[in-house]
Short mmCIF file of C-alpha atoms in Angstrom, two decimals:
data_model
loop_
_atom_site.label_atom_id
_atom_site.label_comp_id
_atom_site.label_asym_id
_atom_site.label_seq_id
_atom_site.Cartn_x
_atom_site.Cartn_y
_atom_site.Cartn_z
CA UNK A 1 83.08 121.90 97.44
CA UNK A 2 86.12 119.85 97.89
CA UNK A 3 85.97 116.55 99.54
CA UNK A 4 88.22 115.52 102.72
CA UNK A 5 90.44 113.34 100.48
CA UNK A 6 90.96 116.23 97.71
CA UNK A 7 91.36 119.19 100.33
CA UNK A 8 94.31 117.21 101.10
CA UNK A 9 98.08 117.45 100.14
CA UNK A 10 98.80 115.25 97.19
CA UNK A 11 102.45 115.21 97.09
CA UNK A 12 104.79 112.16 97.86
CA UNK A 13 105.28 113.08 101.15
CA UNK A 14 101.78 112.99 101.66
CA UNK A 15 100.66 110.04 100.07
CA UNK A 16 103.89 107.72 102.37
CA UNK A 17 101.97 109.37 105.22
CA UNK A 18 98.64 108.18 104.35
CA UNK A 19 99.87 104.64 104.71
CA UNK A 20 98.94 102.65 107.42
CA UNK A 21 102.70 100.82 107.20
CA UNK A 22 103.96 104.52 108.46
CA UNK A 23 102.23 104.15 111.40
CA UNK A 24 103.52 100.69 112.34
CA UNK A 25 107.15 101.90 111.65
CA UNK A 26 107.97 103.13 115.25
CA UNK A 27 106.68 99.22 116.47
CA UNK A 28 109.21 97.85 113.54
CA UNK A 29 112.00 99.67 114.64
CA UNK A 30 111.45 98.84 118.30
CA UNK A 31 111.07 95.03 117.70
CA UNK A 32 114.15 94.62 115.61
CA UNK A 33 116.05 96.84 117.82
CA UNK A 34 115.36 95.73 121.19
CA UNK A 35 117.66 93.09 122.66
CA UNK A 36 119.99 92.36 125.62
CA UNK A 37 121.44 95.98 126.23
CA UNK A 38 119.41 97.44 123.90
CA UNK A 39 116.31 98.64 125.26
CA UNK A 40 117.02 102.32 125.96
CA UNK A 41 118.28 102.85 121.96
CA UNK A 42 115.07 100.31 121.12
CA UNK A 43 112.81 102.82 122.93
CA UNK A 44 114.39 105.99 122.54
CA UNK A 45 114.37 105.35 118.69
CA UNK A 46 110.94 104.10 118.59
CA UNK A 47 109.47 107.15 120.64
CA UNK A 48 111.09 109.84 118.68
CA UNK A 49 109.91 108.20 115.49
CA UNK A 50 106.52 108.12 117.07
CA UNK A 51 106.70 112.05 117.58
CA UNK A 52 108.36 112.60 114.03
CA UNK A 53 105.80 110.74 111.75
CA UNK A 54 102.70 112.62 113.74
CA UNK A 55 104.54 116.37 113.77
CA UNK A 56 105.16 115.66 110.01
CA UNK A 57 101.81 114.36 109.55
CA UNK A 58 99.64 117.01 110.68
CA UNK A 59 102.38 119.35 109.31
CA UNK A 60 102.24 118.42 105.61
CA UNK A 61 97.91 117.20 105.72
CA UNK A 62 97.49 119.93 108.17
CA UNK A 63 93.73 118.09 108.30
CA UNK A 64 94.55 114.57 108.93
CA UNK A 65 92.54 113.46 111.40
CA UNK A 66 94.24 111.85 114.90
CA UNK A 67 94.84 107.93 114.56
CA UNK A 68 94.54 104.82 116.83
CA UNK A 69 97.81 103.80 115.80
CA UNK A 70 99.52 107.18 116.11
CA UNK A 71 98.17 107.31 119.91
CA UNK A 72 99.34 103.75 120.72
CA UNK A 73 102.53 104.74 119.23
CA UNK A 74 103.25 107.51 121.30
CA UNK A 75 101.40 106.45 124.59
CA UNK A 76 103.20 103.10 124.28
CA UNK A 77 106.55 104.15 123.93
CA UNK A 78 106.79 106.52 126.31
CA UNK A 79 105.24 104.63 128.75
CA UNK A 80 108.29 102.53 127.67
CA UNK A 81 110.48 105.13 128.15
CA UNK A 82 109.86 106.40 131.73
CA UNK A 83 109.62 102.13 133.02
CA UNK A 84 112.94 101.87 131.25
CA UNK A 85 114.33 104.79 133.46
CA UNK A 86 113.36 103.96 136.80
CA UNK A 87 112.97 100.19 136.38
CA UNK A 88 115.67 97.67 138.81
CA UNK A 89 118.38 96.16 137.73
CA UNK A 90 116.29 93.02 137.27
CA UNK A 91 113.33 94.55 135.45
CA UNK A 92 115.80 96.16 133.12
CA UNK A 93 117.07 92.57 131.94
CA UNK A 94 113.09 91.49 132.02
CA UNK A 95 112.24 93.85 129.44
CA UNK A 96 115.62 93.61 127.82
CA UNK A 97 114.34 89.89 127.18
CA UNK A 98 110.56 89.89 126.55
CA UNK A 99 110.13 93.72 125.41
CA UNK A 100 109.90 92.82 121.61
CA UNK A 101 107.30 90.12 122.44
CA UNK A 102 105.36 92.56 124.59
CA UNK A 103 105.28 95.03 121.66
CA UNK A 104 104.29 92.61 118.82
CA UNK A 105 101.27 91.35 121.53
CA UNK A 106 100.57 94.79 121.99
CA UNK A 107 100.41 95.59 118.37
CA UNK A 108 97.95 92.36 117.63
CA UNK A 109 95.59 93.77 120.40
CA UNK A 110 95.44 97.03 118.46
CA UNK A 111 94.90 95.02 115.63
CA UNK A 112 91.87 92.77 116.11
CA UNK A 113 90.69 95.32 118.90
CA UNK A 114 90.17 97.81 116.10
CA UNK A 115 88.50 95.44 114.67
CA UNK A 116 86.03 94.29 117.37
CA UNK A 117 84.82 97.46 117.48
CA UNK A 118 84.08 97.98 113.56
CA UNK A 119 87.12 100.60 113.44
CA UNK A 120 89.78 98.54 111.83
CA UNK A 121 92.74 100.77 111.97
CA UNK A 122 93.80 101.00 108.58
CA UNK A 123 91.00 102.34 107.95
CA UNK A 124 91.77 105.77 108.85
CA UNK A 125 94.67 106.05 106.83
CA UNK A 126 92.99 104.39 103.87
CA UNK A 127 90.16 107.27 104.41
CA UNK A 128 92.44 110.02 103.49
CA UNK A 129 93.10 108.52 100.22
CA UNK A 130 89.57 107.63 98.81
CA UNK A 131 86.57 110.03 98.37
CA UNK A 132 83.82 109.87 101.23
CA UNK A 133 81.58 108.60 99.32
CA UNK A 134 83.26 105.58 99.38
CA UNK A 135 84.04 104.93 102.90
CA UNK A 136 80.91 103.13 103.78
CA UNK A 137 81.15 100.48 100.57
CA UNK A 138 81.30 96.62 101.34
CA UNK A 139 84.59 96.32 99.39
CA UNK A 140 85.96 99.33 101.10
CA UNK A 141 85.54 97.89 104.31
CA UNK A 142 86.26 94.63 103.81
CA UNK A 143 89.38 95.65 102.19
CA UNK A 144 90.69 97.24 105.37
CA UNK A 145 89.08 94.46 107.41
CA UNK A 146 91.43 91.79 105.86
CA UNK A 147 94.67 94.07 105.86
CA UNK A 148 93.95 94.50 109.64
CA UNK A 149 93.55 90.73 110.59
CA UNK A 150 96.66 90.11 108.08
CA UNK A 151 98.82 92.79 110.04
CA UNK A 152 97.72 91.15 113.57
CA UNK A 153 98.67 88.07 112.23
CA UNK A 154 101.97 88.78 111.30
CA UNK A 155 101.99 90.01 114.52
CA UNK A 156 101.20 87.61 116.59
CA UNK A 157 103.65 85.02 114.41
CA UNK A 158 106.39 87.55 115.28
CA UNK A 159 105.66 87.29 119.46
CA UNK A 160 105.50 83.56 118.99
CA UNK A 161 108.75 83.36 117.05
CA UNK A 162 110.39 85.66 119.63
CA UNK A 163 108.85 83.94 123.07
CA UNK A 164 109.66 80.03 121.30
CA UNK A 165 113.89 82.20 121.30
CA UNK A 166 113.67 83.61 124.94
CA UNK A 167 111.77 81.08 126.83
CA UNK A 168 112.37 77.18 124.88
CA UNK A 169 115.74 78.49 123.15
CA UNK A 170 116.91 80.59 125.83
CA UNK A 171 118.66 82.88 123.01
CA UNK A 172 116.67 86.24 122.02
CA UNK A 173 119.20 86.65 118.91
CA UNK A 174 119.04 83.07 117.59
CA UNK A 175 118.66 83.93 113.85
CA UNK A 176 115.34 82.33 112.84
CA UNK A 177 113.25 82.75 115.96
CA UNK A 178 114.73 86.49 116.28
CA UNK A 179 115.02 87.63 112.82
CA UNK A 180 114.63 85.36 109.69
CA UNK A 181 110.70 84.68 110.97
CA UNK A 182 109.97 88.08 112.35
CA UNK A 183 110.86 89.70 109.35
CA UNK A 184 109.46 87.07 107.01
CA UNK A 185 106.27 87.67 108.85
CA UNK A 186 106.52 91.69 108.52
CA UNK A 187 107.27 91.59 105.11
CA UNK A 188 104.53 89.25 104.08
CA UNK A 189 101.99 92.33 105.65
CA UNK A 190 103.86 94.47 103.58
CA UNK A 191 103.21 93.10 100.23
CA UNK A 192 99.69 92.27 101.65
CA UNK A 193 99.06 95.65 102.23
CA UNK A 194 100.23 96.95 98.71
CA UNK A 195 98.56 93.96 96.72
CA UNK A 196 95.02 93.25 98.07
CA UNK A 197 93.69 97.05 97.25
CA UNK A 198 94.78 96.58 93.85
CA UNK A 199 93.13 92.85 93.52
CA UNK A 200 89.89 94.32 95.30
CA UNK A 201 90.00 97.62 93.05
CA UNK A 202 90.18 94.93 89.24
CA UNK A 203 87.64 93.00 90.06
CA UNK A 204 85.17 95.88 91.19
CA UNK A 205 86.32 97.02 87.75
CA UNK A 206 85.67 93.78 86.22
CA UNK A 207 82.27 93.47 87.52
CA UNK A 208 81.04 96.65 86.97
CA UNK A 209 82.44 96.99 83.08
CA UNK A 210 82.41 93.54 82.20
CA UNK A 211 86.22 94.46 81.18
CA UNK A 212 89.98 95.66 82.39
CA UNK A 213 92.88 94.31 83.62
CA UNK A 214 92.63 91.20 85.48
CA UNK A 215 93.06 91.32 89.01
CA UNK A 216 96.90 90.40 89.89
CA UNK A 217 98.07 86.91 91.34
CA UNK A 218 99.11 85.05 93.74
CA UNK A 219 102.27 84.62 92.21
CA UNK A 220 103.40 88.52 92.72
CA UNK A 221 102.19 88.66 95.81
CA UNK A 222 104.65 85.43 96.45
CA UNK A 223 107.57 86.69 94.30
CA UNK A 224 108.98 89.50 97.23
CA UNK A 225 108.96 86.38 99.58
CA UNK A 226 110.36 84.16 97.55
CA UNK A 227 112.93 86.71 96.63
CA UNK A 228 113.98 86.55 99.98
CA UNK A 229 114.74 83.42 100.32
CA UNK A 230 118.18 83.99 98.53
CA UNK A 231 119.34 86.50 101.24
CA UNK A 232 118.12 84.14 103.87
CA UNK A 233 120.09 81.41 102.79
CA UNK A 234 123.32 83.45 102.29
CA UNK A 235 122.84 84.88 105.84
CA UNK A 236 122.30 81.01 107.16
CA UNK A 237 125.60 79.93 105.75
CA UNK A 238 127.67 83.11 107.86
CA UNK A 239 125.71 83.01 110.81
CA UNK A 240 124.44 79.62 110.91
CA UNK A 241 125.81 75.77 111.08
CA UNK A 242 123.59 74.11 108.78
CA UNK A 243 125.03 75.11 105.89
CA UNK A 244 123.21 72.77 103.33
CA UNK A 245 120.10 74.37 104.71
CA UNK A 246 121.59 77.58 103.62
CA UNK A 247 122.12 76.22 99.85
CA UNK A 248 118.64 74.47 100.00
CA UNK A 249 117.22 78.38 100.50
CA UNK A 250 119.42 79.72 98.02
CA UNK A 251 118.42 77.47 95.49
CA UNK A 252 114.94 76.87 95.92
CA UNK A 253 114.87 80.78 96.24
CA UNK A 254 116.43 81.05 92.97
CA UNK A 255 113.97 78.90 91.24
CA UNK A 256 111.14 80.22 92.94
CA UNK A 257 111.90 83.60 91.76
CA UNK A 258 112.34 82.49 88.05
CA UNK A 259 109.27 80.41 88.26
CA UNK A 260 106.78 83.51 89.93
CA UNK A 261 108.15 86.13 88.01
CA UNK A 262 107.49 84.41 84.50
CA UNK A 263 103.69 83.82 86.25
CA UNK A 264 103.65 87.54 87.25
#
């Protein structure tokens, strides 16, 4: 008899759907997007990659299971959607302003609310991926409890970052508070995501065989970060007026990179 996980489709298609970062995409496209005379494109966008990811889902792994995340997508967006088209004038400019922060909020709730009640959300992506058998092991569930909490971090740094630009700044595109720590913060989940299975997965191996690879370090999980650093300081120096901040990043970026990959 073949399992949930092997009755599955296998093929690449498949396996990008099975991860949880797919269903966060609609929320990452919406936060970057949405901005002063924005919101409509932000929304619209957001919804009808909502509706794409879960037709294509249940298309290709015709028995993928329904998702907390792919409801919240959908629900939340649209919800989005019909506001956005009878709002005021005024309301309009409201969520023009504060919509990103109200999705990121919205997004840790889902997060650490999944959690509360034992159902962390990545958990029903990682599911489809694993034999049954393993879905009730300590390492299997703590494993999707950490990637959880991580993502509702990341989260919740991105709504701070964004309400410190609107309300203290008064400028929702200032280029740290509305980009270069949003984005810092997203990617920082998405290595997370990739490299903590793989750490969890040695080390059962390790303990179990007494041998294998060892579990990878902190210094790949750093090196994307780092890596970044180079691109941040470039855009500093077009965008921004502290231009020897822009150099520090470049070169501390470089060095970084040199230093973590050799580690790696």
């Amino acid at each position: 008899m073949q399992t949930e996980a092997e009755g599955k489709a296998s093929g690449p298609v498949s396996k990008i759907l099975e991860n949880p970062v797919i269903g966060m995409a609609p929320w990452i496209v919406f936060s970057l997007l949405v901005g002063p005379g924005r919101f409509e494109l932000a929304v619209g966008l957001a919804l009808a990659t909502a509706v794409a990811l879960i037709a294509t889902s249940h298309l290709v792994n015709r028995g993928s299971s329904w998702k907390i995340l792919e409801l919240a997508d959908v629900v939340f967006f649209a919800s989005m959607a019909v506001v956005g088209a009878l709002a005021s004038d005024g309301t309009l400019r409201w969520l023009e302003t504060y919509a990103g922060e109200v999705a990121n909020i919205t997004l840790a709730v889902i997060a650490f609310g999944s959690m509360a009640v034992r159902m962390p959300f990545t958990i029903q992506y990682a599911r489809e991926q694993v034999d049954p058998s393993i879905w009730h092991a300590p390492g299997f569930l703590r494993t999707n409890y950490m990637i959880t909490g991580v993502w509702g971090l990341a989260f919740l740094v991105a709504a701070a970052a964004g309400a410190y630009g609107d309300l203290v700044l008064h400028n929702p595109n200032n280029i740290w508070t509305g980009w270069i720590i949003q984005i810092l913060a997203i990617v920082a989940a998405l290595k997370f995501t990739a490299w903590y299975p793989d750490v969890v997965r040695a080390r059962v191996v390790r303990e179990a065989t007494g041998e294998g690879p060892e579990p990878p370090g902190r210094a790949s999980l750093l090196l994307p970060l780092a890596g970044l650093l180079v691109p941040i300081g470039i855009a500093v120096l077009i965008f921004d007026n502290m231009w020897w901040l822009g150099v520090a990043l470049i070169v501390v970026g470089s060095l970084l990179t040199k230093r973590l990959s050799s580690e790696s």
